[in-house]
Structures are given as structure tokens and as C-alpha cells.
PDB file of C-alpha atoms in Angstrom:
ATOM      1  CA  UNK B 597      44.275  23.583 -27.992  1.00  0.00           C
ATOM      2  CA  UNK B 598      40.841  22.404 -27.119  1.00  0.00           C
ATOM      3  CA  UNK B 599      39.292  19.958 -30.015  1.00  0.00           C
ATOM      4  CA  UNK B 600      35.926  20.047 -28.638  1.00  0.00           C
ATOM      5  CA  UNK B 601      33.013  22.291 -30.143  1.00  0.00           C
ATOM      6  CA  UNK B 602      33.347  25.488 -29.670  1.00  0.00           C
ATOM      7  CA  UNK B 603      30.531  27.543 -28.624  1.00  0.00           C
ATOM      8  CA  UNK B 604      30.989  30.565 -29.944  1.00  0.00           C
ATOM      9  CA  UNK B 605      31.113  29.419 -33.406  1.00  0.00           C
ATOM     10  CA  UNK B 606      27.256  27.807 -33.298  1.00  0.00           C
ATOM     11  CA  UNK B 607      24.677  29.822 -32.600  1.00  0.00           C
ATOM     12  CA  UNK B 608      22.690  28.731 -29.929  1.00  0.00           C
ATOM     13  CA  UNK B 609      19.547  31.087 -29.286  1.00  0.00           C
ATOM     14  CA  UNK B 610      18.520  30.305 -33.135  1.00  0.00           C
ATOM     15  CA  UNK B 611      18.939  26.239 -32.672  1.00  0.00           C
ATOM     16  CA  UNK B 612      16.758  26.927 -29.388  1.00  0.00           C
ATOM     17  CA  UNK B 613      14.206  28.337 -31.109  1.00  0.00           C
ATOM     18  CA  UNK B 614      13.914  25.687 -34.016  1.00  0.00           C
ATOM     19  CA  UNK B 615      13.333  23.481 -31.546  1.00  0.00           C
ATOM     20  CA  UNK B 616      11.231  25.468 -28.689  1.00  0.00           C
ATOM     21  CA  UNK B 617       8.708  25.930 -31.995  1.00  0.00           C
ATOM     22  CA  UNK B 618       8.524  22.178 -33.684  1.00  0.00           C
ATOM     23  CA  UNK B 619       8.384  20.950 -29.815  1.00  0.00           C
ATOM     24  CA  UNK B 620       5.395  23.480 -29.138  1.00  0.00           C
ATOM     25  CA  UNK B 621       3.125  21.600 -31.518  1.00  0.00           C
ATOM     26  CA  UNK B 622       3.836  18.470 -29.841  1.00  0.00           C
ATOM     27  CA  UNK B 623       3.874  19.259 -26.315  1.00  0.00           C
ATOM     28  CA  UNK B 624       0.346  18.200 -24.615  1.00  0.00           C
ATOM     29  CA  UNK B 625       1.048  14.711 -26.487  1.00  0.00           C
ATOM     30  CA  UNK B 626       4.607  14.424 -25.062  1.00  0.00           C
ATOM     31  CA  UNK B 627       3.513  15.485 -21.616  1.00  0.00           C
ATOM     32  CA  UNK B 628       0.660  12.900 -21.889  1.00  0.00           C
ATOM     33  CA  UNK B 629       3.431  10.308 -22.984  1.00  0.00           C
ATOM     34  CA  UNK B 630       5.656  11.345 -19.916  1.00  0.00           C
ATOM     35  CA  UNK B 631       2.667  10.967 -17.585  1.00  0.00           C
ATOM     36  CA  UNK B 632       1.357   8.004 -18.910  1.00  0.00           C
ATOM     37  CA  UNK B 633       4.920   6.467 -18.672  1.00  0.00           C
ATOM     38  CA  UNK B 634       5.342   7.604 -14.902  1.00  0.00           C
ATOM     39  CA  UNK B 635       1.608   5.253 -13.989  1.00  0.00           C
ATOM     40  CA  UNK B 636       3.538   2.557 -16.221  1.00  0.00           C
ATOM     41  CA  UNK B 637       6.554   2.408 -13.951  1.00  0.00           C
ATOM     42  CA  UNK B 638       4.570   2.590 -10.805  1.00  0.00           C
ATOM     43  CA  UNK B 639       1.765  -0.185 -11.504  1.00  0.00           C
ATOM     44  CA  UNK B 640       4.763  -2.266 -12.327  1.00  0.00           C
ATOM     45  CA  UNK B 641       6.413  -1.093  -8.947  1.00  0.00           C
ATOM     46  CA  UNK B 642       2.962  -1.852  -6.926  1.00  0.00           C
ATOM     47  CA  UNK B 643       2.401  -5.280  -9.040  1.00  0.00           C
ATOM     48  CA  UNK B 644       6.347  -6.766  -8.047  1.00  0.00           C
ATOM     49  CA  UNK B 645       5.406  -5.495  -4.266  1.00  0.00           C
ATOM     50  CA  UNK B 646       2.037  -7.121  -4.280  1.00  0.00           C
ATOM     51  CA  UNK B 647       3.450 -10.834  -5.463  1.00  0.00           C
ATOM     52  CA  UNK B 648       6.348 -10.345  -3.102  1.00  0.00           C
ATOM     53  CA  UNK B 649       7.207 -13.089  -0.655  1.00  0.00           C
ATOM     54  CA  UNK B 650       9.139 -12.344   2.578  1.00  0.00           C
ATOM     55  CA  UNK B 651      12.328 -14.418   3.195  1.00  0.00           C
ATOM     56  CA  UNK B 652      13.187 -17.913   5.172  1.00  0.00           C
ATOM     57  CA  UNK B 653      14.445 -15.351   7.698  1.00  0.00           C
ATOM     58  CA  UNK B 654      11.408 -13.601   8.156  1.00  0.00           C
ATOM     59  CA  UNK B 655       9.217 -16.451   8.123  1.00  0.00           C
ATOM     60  CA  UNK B 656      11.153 -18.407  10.900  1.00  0.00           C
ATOM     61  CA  UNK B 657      11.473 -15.408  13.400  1.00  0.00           C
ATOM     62  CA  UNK B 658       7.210 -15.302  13.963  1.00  0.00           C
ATOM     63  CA  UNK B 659       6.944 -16.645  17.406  1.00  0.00           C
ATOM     64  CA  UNK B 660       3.142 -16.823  18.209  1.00  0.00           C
ATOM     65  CA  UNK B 661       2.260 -17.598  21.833  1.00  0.00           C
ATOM     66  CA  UNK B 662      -0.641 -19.190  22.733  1.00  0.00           C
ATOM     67  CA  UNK B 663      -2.805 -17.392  25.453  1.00  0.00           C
ATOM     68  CA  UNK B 664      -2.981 -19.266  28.461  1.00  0.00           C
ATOM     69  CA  UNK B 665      -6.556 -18.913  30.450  1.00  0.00           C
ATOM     70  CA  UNK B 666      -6.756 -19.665  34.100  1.00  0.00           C
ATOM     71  CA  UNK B 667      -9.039 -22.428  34.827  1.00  0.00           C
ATOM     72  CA  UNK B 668     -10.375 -21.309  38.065  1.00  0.00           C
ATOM     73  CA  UNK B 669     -11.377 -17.694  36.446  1.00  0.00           C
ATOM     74  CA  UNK B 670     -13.684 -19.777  33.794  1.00  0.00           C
ATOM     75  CA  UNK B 671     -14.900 -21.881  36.719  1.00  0.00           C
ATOM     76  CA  UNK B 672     -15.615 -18.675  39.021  1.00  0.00           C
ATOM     77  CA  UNK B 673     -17.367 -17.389  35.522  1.00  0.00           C
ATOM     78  CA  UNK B 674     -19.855 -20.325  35.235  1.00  0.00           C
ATOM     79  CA  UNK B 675     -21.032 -20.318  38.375  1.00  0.00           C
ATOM     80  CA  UNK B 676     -22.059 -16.978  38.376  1.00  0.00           C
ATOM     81  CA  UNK B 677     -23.828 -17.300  35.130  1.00  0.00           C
ATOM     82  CA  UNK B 678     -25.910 -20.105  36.672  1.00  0.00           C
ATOM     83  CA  UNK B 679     -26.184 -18.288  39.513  1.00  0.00           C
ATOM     84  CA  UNK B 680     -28.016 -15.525  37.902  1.00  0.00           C
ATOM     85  CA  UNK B 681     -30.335 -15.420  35.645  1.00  0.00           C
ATOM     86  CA  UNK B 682     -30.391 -12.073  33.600  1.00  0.00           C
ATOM     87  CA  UNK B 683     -26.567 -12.655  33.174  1.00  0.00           C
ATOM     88  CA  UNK B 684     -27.233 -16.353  31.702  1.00  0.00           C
ATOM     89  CA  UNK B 685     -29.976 -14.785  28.753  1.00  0.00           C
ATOM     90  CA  UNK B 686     -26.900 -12.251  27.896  1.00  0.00           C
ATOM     91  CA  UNK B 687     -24.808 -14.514  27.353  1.00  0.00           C
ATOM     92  CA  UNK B 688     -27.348 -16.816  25.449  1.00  0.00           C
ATOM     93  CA  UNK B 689     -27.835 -13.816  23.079  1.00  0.00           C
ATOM     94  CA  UNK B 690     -24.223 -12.822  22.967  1.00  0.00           C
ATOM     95  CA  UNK B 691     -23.849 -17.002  21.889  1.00  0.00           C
ATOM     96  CA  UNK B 692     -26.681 -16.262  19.202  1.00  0.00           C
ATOM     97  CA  UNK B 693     -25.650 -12.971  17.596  1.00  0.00           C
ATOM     98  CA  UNK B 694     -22.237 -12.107  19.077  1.00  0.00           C
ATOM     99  CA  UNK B 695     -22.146  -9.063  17.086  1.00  0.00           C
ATOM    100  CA  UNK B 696     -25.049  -7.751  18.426  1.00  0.00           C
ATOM    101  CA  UNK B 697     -24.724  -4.547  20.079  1.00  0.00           C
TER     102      UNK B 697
END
């Protein structure tokens, strides 16, 4: 009835071991294959991410606001800077070197 191989007739174990033995000699240069294959597909992964562009839709939804500053605060600022005088040499330096510490 069925017309597909039938197990019992081959012998499996035997065919197993054929092939466990000629695949023994070859196994640290198929695992290096199958390791060197895997960094293949993934610097090809990373590469297509890195030159990937985002979308008209993506692009056109970046709203960027522009910060507003009060006028009277940077007035109010000024005059105490010329009002005292340690205050105006720190921020002369922080002018000079503003990543001074």
C-alpha cells in the first residue's frame, strides 16, 4: 500500500555511522564555515541598516520648536552682570573657555 521507502528494509544505524565518521574529519572546518557564514549574514544585515534612509512619512512628522526666551529675563540678567563685578569676570571666562569647569 504505501510506495514510499520503507524503513525497515535500510539500515539506518550503519548509514549513520558512515557518515558520523567521514563528517568527524571535517568537522572544526565545517563549524568554522558555519560561523564564518553567520558574521557574513550579519555584516550584511548591519551594512543595509547603516545606509538606510527613513521614509517621506517620517521625515515630514519632525516638528522642531524654536525656544522662545523672555526678553525682560535677559534684560534683568545684564543688569546684574554690570552690576557686579565678580559675576561679570565669570561670565568673561565662561565666554573664553565655556567648557571650563
Amino acid at each position: 500500500m504505501n510506495k514510499g521507502i520503507d524503513l525497515k528494509t535500510i539500515q539506518l544505524k550503519p548509514l549513520l555511522n558512515k557518515l558520523s565518521k567521514r563528517m568527524s574529519k571535517h568537522a572544526f572546518f565545517i563549524a568554522i564555515l558555519v560561523v564564518l557564514l553567520a558574521y557574513l549574514v550579519v555584516v550584511f544585515q548591519i551594512s543595509g541598516l547603516a545606509k538606510a534612509e527613513p521614509s517621506p512619512d517620517q521625515i515630514g512628522g519632525i516638528q522642531t520648536t524654536i525656544p522662545k526666551i523672555d526678553p525682560t529675563a535677559v534684560n534683568q540678567i545684564q543688569s546684574l552682570e554690570d552690576n557686579n563685578k565678580d559675576i561679570q569676570s565669570l561670565f568673561e571666562q565662561a565666554r573664553n573657555n565655556p567648557f571650563q569647569e
